[in-house]
XYZ file of N, CA and C in Angstrom:
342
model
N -11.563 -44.664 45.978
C -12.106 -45.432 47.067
C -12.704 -44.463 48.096
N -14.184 -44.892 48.617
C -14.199 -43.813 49.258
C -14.993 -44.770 50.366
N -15.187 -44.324 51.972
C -15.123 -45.294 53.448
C -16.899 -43.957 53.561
N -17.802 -44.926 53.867
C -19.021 -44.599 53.839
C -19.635 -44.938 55.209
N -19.822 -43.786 56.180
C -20.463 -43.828 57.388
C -21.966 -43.583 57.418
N -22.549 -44.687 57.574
C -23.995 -44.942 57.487
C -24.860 -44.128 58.607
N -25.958 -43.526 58.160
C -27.342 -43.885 59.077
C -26.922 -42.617 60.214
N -25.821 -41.672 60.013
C -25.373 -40.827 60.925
C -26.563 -39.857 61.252
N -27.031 -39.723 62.410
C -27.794 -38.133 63.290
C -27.361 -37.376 62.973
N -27.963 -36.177 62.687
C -28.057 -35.108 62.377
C -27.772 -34.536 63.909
N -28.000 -34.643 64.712
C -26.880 -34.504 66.174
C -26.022 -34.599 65.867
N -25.614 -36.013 65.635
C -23.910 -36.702 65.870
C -23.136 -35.810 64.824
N -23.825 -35.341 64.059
C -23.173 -34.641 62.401
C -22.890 -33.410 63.140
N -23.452 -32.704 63.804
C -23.210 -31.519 64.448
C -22.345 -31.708 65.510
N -22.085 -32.526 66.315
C -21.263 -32.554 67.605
C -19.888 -32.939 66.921
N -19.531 -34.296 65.669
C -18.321 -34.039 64.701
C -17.882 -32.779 64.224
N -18.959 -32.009 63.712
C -18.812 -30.642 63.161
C -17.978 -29.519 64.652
N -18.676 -29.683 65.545
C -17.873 -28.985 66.348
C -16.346 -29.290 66.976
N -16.601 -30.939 67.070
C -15.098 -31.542 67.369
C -14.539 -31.432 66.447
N -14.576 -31.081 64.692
C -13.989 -30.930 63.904
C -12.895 -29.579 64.267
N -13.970 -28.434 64.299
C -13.372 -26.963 64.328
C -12.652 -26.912 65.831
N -13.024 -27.509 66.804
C -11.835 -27.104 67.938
C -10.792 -28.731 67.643
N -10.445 -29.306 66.723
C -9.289 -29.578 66.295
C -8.636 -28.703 65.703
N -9.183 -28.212 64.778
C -8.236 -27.538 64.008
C -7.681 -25.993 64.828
N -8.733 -25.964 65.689
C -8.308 -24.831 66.597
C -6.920 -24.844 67.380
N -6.827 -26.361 67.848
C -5.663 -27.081 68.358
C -4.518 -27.068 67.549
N -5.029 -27.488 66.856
C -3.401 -27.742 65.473
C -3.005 -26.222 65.146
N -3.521 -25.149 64.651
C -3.389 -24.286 64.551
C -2.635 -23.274 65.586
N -3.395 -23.763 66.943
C -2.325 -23.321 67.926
C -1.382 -23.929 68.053
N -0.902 -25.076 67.680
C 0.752 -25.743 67.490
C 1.281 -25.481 66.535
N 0.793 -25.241 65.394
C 1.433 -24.371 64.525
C 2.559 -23.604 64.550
N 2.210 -22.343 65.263
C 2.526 -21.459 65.853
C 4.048 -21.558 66.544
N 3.941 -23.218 67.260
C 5.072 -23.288 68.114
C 5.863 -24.169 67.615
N 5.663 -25.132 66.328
C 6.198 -25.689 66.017
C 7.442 -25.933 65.336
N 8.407 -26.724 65.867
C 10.046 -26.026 65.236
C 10.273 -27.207 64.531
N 9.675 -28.323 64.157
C 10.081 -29.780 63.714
C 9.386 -29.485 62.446
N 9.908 -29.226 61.060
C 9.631 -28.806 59.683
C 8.587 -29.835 59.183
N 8.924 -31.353 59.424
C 7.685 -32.438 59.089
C 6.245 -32.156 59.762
N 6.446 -32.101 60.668
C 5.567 -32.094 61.464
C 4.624 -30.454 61.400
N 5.271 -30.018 61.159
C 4.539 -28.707 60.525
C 3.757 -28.485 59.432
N 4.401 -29.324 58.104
C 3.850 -29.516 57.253
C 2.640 -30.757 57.077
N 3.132 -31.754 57.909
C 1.560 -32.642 57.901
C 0.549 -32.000 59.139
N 0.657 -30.877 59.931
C -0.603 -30.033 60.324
C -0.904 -29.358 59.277
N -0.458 -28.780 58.635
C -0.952 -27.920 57.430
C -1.797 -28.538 56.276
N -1.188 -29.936 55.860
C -2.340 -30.614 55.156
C -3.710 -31.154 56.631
N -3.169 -31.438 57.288
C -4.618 -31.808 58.554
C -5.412 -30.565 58.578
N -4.902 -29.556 58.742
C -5.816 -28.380 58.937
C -6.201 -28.259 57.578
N -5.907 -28.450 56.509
C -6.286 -28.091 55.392
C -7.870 -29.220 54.956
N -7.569 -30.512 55.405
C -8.385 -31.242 55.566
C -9.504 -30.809 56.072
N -9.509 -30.777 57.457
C -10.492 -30.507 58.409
C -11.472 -29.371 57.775
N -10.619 -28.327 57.252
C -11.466 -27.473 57.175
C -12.568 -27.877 55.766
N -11.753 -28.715 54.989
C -13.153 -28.998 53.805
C -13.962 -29.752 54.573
N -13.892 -30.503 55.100
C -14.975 -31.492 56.314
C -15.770 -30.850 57.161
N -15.480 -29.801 57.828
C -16.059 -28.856 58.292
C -17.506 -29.028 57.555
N -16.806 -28.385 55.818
C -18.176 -27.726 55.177
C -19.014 -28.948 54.400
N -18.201 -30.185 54.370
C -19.176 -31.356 53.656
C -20.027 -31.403 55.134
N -19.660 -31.156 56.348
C -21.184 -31.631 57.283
C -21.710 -30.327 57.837
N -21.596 -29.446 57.518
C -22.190 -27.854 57.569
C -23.311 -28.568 56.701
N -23.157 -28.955 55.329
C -23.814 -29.382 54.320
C -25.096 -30.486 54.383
N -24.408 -31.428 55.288
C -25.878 -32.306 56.144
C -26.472 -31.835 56.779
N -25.867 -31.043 57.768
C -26.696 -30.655 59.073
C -27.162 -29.200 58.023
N -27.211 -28.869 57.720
C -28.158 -27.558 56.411
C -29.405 -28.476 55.635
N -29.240 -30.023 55.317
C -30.176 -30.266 54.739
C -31.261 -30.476 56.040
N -32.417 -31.043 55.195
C -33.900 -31.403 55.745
C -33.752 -32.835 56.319
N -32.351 -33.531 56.222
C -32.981 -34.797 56.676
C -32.398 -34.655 57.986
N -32.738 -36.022 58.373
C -32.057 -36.012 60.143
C -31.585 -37.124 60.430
N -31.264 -38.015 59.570
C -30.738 -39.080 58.992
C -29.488 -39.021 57.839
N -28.402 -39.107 57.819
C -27.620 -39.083 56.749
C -26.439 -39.971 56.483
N -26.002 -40.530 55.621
C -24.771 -40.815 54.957
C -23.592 -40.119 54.390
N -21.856 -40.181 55.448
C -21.141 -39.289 55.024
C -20.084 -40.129 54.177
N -19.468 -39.807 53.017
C -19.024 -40.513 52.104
C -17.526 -39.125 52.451
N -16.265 -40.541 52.684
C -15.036 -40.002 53.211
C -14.075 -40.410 52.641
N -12.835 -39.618 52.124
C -12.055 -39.964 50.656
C -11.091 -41.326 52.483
N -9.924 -41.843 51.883
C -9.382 -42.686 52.969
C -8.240 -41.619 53.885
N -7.948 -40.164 52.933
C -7.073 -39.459 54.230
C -7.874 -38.817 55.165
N -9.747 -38.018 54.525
C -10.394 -37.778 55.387
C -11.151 -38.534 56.522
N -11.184 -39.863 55.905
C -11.382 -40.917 57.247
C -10.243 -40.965 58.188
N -9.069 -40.985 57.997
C -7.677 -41.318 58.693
C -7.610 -40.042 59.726
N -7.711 -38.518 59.016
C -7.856 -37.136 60.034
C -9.380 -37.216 60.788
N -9.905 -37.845 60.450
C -11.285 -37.346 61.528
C -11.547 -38.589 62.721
N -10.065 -39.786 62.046
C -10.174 -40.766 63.245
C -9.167 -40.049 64.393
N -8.416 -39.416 63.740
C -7.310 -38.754 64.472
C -8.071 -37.885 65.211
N -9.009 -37.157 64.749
C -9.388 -35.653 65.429
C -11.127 -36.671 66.645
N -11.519 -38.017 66.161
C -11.991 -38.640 67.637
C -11.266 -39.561 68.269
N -10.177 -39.835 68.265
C -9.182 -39.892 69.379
C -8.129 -39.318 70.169
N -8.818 -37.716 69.684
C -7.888 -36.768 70.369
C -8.571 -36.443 71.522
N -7.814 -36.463 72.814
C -8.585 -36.296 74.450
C -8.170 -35.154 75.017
N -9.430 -34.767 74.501
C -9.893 -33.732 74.858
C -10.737 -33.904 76.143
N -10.267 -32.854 77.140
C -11.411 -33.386 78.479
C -12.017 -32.327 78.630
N -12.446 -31.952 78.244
C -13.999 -31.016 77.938
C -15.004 -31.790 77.328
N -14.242 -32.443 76.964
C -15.927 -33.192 76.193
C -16.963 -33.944 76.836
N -18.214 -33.654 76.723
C -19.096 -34.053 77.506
C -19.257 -35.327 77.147
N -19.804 -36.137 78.068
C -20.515 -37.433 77.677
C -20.947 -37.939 76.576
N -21.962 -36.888 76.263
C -22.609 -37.263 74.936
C -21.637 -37.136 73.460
N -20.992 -36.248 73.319
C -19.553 -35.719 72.610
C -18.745 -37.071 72.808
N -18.282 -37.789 74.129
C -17.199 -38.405 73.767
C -18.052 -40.421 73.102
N -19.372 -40.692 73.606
C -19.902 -41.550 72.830
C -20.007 -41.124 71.621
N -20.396 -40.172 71.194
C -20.747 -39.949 69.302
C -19.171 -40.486 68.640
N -18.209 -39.146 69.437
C -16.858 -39.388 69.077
C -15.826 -40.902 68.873
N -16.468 -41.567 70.079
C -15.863 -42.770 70.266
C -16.721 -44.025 69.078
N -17.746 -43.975 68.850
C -18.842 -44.580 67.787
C -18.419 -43.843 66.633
N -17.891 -43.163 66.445
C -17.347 -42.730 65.175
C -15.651 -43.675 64.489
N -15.377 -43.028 66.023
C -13.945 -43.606 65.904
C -13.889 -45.198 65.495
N -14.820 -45.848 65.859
C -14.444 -47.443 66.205
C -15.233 -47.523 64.449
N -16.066 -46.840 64.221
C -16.774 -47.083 62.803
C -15.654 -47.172 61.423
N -14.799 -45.845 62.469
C -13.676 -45.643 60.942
C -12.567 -47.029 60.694
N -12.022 -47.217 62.113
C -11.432 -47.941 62.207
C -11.483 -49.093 61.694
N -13.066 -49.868 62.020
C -13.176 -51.237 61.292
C -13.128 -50.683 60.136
N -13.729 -49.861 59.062
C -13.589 -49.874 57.879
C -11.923 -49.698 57.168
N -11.318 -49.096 57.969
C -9.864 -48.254 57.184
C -9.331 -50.121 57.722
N -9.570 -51.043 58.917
C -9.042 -52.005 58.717
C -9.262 -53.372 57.891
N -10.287 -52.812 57.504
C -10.756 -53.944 56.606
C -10.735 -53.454 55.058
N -10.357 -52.418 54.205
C -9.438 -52.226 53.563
C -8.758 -53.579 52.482
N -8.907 -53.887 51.400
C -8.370 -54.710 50.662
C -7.566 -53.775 49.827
């Protein structure tokens, strides 16, 4: 089964791409401090995630179009809803609409789910 985000900018693909890598920048620094053994180990599959996602939209934003379709297994939809509802307050305006239009995209799909 795989959750298919339509018609995405080649912007918006790049501003995910960056909110991608300072997630994992985040998790990685909890890593570090983390003393709760579960919780250690599901950052390690998240970071492990993120980072193939990283390179499937390295991979759009490298092609020629400026228009694209990202095709997302259901745990990489579930971590990249996680990583645009993480509040972050650095994020600019434009960053937290892409982020938030992402988020609400995944959501109806992961809830509508049969």
């Amino acid at each position: 089964m795989k959750i298919t985000l339509k018609k995405i900018k080649k912007i918006d693909i790049e501003i995910i791409q960056s909110e991608l890598l300072k997630f994992i920048r985040y998790k990685v620094d909890n890593i570090a401090h983390c003393k709760d053994y579960e919780k250690y180990c599901n950052d390690i599959v998240v970071i492990d995630t993120l980072q193939s996602m990283f390179y499937l939209f390295r991979k759009k934003i490298e092609s020629n179009r400026t228009i694209s379709n990202i095709s997302l297994s259901p745990t990489q939809s579930v971590i990249l809803l996680y990583c645009c509802q993480w509040e972050r307050i650095e994020r600019s305006r434009e960053q937290r609409i892409t982020m938030q239009l992402i988020s609400d995209s995944i959501h109806q799909k992961l809830t509508n789910i049969n």
